Structure formats: C-alpha cells, structure tokens
PDB file of C-alpha atoms in Angstrom:
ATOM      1  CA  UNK K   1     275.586 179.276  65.961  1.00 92.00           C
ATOM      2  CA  UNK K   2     273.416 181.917  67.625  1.00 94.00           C
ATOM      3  CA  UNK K   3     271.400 180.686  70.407  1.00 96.00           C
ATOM      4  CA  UNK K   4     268.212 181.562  71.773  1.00 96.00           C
ATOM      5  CA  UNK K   5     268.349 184.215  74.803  1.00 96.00           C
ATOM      6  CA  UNK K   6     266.286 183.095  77.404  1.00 96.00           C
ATOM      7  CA  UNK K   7     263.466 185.871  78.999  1.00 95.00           C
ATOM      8  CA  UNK K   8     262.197 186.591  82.485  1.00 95.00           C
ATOM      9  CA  UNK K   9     260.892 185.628  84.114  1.00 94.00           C
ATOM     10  CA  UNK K  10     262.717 181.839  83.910  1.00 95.00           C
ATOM     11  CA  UNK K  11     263.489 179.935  86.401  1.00 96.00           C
ATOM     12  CA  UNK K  12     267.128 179.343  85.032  1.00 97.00           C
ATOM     13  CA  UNK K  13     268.172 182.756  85.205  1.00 97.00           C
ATOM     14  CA  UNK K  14     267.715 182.634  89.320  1.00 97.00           C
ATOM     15  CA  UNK K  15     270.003 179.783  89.782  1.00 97.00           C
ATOM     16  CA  UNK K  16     273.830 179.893  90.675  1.00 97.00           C
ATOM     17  CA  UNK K  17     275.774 178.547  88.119  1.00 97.00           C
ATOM     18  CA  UNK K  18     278.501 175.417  88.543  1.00 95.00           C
ATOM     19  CA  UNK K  19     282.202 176.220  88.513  1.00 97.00           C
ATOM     20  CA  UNK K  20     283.738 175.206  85.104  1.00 95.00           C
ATOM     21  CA  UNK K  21     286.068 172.117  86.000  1.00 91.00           C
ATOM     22  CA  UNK K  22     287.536 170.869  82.972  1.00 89.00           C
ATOM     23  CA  UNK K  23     287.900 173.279  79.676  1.00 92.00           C
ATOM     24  CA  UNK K  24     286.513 170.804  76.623  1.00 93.00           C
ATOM     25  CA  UNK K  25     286.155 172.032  72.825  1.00 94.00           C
ATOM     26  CA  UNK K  26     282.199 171.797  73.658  1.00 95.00           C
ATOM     27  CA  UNK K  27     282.500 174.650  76.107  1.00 95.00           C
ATOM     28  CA  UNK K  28     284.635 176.425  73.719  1.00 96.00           C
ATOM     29  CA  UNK K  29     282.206 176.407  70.981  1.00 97.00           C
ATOM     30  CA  UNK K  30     279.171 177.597  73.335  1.00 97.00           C
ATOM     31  CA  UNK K  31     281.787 180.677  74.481  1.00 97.00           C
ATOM     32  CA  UNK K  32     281.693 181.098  70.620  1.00 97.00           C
ATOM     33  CA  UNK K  33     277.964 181.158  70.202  1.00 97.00           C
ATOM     34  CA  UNK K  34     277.715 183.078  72.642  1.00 98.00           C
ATOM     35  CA  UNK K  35     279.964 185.978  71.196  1.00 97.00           C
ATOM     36  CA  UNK K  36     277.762 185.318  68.048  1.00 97.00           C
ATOM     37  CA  UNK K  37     274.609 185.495  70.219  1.00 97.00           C
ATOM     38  CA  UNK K  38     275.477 188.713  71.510  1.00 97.00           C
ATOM     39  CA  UNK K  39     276.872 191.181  68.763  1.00 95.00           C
ATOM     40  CA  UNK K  40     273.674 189.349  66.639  1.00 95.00           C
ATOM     41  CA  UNK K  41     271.124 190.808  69.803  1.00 94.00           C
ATOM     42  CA  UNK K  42     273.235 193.469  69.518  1.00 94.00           C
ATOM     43  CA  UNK K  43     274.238 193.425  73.260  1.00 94.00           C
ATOM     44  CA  UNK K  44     277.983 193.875  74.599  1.00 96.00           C
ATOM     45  CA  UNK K  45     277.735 190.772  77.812  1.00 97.00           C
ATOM     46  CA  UNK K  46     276.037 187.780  78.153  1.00 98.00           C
ATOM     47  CA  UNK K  47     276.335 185.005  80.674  1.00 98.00           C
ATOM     48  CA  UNK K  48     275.397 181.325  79.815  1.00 98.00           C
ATOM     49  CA  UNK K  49     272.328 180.861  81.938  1.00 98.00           C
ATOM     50  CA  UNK K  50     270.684 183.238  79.649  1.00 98.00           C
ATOM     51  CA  UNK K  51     270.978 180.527  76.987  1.00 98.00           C
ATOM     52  CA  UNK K  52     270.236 178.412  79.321  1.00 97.00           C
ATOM     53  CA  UNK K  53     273.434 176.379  80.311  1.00 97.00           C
ATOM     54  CA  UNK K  54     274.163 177.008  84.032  1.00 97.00           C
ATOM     55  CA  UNK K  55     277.977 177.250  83.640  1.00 97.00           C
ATOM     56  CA  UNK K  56     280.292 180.034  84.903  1.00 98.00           C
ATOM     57  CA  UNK K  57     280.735 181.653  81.895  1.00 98.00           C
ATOM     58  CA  UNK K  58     280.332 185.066  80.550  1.00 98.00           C
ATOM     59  CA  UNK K  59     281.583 186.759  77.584  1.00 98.00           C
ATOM     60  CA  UNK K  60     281.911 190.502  76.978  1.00 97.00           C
ATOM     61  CA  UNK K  61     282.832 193.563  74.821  1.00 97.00           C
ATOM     62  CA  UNK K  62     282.391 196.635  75.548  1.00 95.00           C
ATOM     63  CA  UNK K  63     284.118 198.616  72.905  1.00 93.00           C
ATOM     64  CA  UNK K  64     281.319 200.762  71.278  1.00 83.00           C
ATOM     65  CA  UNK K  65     283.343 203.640  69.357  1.00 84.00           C
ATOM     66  CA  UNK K  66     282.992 203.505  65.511  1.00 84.00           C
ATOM     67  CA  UNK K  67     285.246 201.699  63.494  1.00 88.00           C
ATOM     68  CA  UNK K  68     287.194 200.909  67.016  1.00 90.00           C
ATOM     69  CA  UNK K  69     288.661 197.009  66.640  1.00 92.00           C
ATOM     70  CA  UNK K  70     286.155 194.899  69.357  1.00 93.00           C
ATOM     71  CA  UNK K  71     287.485 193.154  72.091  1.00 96.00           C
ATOM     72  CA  UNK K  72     285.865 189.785  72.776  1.00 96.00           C
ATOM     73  CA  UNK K  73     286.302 188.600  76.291  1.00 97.00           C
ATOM     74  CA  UNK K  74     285.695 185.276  77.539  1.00 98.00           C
ATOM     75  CA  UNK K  75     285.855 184.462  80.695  1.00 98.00           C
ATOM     76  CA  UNK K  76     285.181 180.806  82.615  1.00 98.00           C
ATOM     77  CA  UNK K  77     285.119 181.168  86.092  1.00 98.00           C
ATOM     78  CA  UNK K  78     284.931 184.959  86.549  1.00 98.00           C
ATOM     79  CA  UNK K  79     285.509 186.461  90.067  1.00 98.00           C
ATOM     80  CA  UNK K  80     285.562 189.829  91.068  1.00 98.00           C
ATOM     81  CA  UNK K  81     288.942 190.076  93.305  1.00 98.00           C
ATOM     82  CA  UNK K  82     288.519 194.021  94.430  1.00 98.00           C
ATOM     83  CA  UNK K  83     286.160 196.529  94.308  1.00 98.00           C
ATOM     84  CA  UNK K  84     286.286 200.289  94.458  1.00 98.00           C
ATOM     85  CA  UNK K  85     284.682 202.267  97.164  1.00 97.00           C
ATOM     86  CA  UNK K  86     283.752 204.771  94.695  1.00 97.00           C
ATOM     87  CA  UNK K  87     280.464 204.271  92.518  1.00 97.00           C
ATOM     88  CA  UNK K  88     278.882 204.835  89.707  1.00 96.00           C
ATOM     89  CA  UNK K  89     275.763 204.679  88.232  1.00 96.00           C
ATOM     90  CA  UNK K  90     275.067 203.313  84.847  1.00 95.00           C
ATOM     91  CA  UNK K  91     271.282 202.536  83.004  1.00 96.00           C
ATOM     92  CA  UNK K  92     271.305 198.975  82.539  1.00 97.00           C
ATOM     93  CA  UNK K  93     269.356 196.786  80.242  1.00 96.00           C
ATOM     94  CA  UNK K  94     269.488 192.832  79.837  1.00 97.00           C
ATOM     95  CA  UNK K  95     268.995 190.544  76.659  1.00 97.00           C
ATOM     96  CA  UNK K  96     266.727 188.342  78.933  1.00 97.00           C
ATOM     97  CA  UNK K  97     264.822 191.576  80.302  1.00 97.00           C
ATOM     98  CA  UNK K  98     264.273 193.403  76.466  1.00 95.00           C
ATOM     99  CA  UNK K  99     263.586 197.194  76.076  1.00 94.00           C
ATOM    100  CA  UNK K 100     263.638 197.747  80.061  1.00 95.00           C
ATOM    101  CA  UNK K 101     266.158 199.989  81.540  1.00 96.00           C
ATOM    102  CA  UNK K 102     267.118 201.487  84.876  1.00 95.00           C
ATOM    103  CA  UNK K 103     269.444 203.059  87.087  1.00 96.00           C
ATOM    104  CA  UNK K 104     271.919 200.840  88.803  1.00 97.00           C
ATOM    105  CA  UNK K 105     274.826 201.805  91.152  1.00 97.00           C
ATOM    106  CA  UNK K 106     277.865 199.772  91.514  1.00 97.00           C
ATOM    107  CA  UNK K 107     281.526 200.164  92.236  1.00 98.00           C
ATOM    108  CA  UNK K 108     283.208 202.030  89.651  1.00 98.00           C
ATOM    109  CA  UNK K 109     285.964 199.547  89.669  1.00 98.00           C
ATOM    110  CA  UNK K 110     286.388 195.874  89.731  1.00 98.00           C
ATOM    111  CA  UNK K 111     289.825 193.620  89.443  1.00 98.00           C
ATOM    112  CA  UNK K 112     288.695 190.473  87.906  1.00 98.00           C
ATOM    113  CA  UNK K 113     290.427 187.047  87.695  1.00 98.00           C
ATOM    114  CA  UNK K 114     289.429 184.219  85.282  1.00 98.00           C
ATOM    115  CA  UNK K 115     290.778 181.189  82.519  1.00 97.00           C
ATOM    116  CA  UNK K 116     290.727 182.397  79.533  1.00 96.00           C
ATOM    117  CA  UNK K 117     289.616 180.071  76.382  1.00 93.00           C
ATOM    118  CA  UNK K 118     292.796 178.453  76.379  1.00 93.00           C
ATOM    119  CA  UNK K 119     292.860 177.125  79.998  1.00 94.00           C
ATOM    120  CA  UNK K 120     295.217 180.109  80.863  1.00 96.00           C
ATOM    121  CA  UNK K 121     294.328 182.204  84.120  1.00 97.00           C
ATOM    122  CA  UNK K 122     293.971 185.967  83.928  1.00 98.00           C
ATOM    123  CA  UNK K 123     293.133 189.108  85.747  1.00 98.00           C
ATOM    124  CA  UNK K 124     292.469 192.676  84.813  1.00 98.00           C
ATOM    125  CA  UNK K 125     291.422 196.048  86.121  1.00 98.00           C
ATOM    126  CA  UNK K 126     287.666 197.203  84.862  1.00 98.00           C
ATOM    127  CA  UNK K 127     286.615 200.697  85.074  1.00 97.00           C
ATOM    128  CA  UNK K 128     283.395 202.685  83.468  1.00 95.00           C
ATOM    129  CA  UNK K 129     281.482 200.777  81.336  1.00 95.00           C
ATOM    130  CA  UNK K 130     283.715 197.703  81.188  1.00 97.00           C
ATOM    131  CA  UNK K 131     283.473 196.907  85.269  1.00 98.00           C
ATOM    132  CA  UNK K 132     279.246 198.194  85.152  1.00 97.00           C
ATOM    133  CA  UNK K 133     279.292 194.857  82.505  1.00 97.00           C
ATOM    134  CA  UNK K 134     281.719 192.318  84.009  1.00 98.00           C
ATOM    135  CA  UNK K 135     279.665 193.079  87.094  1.00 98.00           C
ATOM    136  CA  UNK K 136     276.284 192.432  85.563  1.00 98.00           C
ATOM    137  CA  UNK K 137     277.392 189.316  83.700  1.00 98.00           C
ATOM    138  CA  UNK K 138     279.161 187.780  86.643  1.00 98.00           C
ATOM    139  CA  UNK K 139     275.889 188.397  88.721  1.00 98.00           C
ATOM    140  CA  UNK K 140     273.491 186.579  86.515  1.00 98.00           C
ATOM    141  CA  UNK K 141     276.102 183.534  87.243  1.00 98.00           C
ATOM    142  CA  UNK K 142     275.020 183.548  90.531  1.00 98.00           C
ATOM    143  CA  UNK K 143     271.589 184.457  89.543  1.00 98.00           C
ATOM    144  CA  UNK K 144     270.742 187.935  90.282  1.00 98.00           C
ATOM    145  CA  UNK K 145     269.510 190.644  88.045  1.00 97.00           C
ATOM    146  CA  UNK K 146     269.692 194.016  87.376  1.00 97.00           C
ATOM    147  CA  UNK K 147     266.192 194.660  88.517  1.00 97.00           C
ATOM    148  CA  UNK K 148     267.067 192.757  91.313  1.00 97.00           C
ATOM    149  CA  UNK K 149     268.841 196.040  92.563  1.00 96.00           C
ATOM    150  CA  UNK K 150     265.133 197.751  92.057  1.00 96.00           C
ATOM    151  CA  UNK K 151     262.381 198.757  94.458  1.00 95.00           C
ATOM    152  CA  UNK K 152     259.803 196.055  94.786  1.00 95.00           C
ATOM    153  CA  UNK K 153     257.061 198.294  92.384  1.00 96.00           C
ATOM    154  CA  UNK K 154     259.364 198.978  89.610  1.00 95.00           C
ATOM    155  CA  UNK K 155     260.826 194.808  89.987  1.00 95.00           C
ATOM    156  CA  UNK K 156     257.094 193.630  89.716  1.00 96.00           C
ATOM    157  CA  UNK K 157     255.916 196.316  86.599  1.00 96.00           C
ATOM    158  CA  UNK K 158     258.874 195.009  84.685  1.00 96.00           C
ATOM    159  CA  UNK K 159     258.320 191.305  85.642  1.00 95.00           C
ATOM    160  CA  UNK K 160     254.642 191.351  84.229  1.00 95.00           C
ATOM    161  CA  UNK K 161     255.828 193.395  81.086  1.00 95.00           C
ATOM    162  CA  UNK K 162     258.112 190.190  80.673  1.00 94.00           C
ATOM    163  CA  UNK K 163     255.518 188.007  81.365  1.00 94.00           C
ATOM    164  CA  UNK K 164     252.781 189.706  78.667  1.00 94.00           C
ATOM    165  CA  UNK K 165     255.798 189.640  75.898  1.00 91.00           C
ATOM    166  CA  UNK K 166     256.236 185.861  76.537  1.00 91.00           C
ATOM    167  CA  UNK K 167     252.663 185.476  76.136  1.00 92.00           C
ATOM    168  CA  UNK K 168     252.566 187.577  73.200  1.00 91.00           C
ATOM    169  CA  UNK K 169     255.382 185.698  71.864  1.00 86.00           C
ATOM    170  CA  UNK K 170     253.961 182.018  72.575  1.00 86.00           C
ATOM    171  CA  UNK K 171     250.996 183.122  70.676  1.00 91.00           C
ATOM    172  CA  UNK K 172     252.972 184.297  67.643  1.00 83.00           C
TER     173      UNK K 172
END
C-alpha cells in the first residue's frame, strides 16, 4: 500500500527515530509499503519518518541501469560502522524536499550493519551511489537533511519553496 511522503518543512522529519526492538509482521508490511512508496515516487531510498513513523528503518535500491534486476534493501536499525576518508560529491534530492537538488559531499564509502526483514543481522560495504543513499536515508533517522549540509541562504530559499507547495497543495 503506497503511503503518503511527508514534505518539509514537518516537524517529524527533524526528530531521531527509536531503535527497532522487536521485528513484528506490522513492521514488515510498512518496510513493504515503503518499497512500494518509493519505486511509485520514483525515488531509490526512503526512511520511515518521511511517512511519518519514527522507526529506524530505511529501505533502498539503487540499481538504475536498464533492464538491470533491482535490489530492494531493507534495513531496521541501520548504522554506519566505517567511513572512508575519501569523498565524493553527489546532487541530492529528497521525496520530502520535491524538485530541489544540490551538491552534497560525503565519504565515498560506508560499511553498514543492520537486521534484515527476517530478524537476521547484516553488514556490507557501500561505495558511489549506493553509500551517497544509505548515508542520506540513515540521516533522516536521526533527523537531518540534505539541505541541512547547505549554507543558511540556499537552506531558507528551499524551505519557503516547500512551504508555498504545501500551501499550494492544501488549497488544491
């Protein structure tokens, strides 16, 4: 079931999300509409305080060749175990944050640990696109945004474009 996405500026998407305790079938199904949520936006990560459940949860997939198989990733309790010194820089975008993009820099490479949907733990090596995502996602579990890396002007000019859509919107 596709959820809706919440938009900045909301006060949910600045607030550090609980560890996930206990796996249940209820959590499973929101990692599912989630998945659904994002290929349907079309976006390739979203965490779950942007559909407004502050969980530590984030799902991924960041396989964007044609015809290539995807690669859902779900991952409860995410935690970035290593990061590179190197960097790179990447234009970012957010669901909750629509048609805004900008420049962010951020280790080129993460090593990750989380449980998996089946309660199992895991852990992988993220580079290029893949660790500029898990990176994101994991960040708006501990609410912080991409344009939270910005200069003050640029922050506040995308702020009130997200604050004249959601007018817009409410009036629609």
């Amino acid at each position: 079931m596709k959820r809706p996405i919440l938009i900045h500026p909301d006060p949910r998407l600045k607030k550090a999300c609980a560890p996930v305790s206990d796996l249940s079938d209820d959590l499973r199904a929101l990692a599912d509409d989630m998945l659904e949520t994002m290929y349907d936006a079309p976006g390739i990560g979203l965490a779950a305080p942007q559909v407004g459940v502050l969980s530590r949860l984030i799902v991924l997939d960041c396989v964007k060749e044609e015809g290539a198989a995807p690669r859902p990733l779900v991952m409860f309790n995410p935690e970035i175990t290593a990061r590179s010194d190197e960097q790179s820089t990447y234009e970012e975008g957010c669901l909750s944050i629509p048609e805004q993009y900008a420049d962010v820099t951020r280790p080129a490479e993460v090593s990750v640990k989380w449980i998996d949907r089946d309660g199992n733990p895991q852990s992988e090596d993220f580079s290029g696109l893949w660790a500029t995502c898990v990176q994101h996602e994991i960040d708006h579990l501990d609410g912080k945004l991409f344009i939270d890396y910005l200069g003050a002007m640029k922050r506040q000019m995308i702020t009130r474009k997200m604050q004249k859509l959601k007018r817009e919107k409410a009036r629609a």
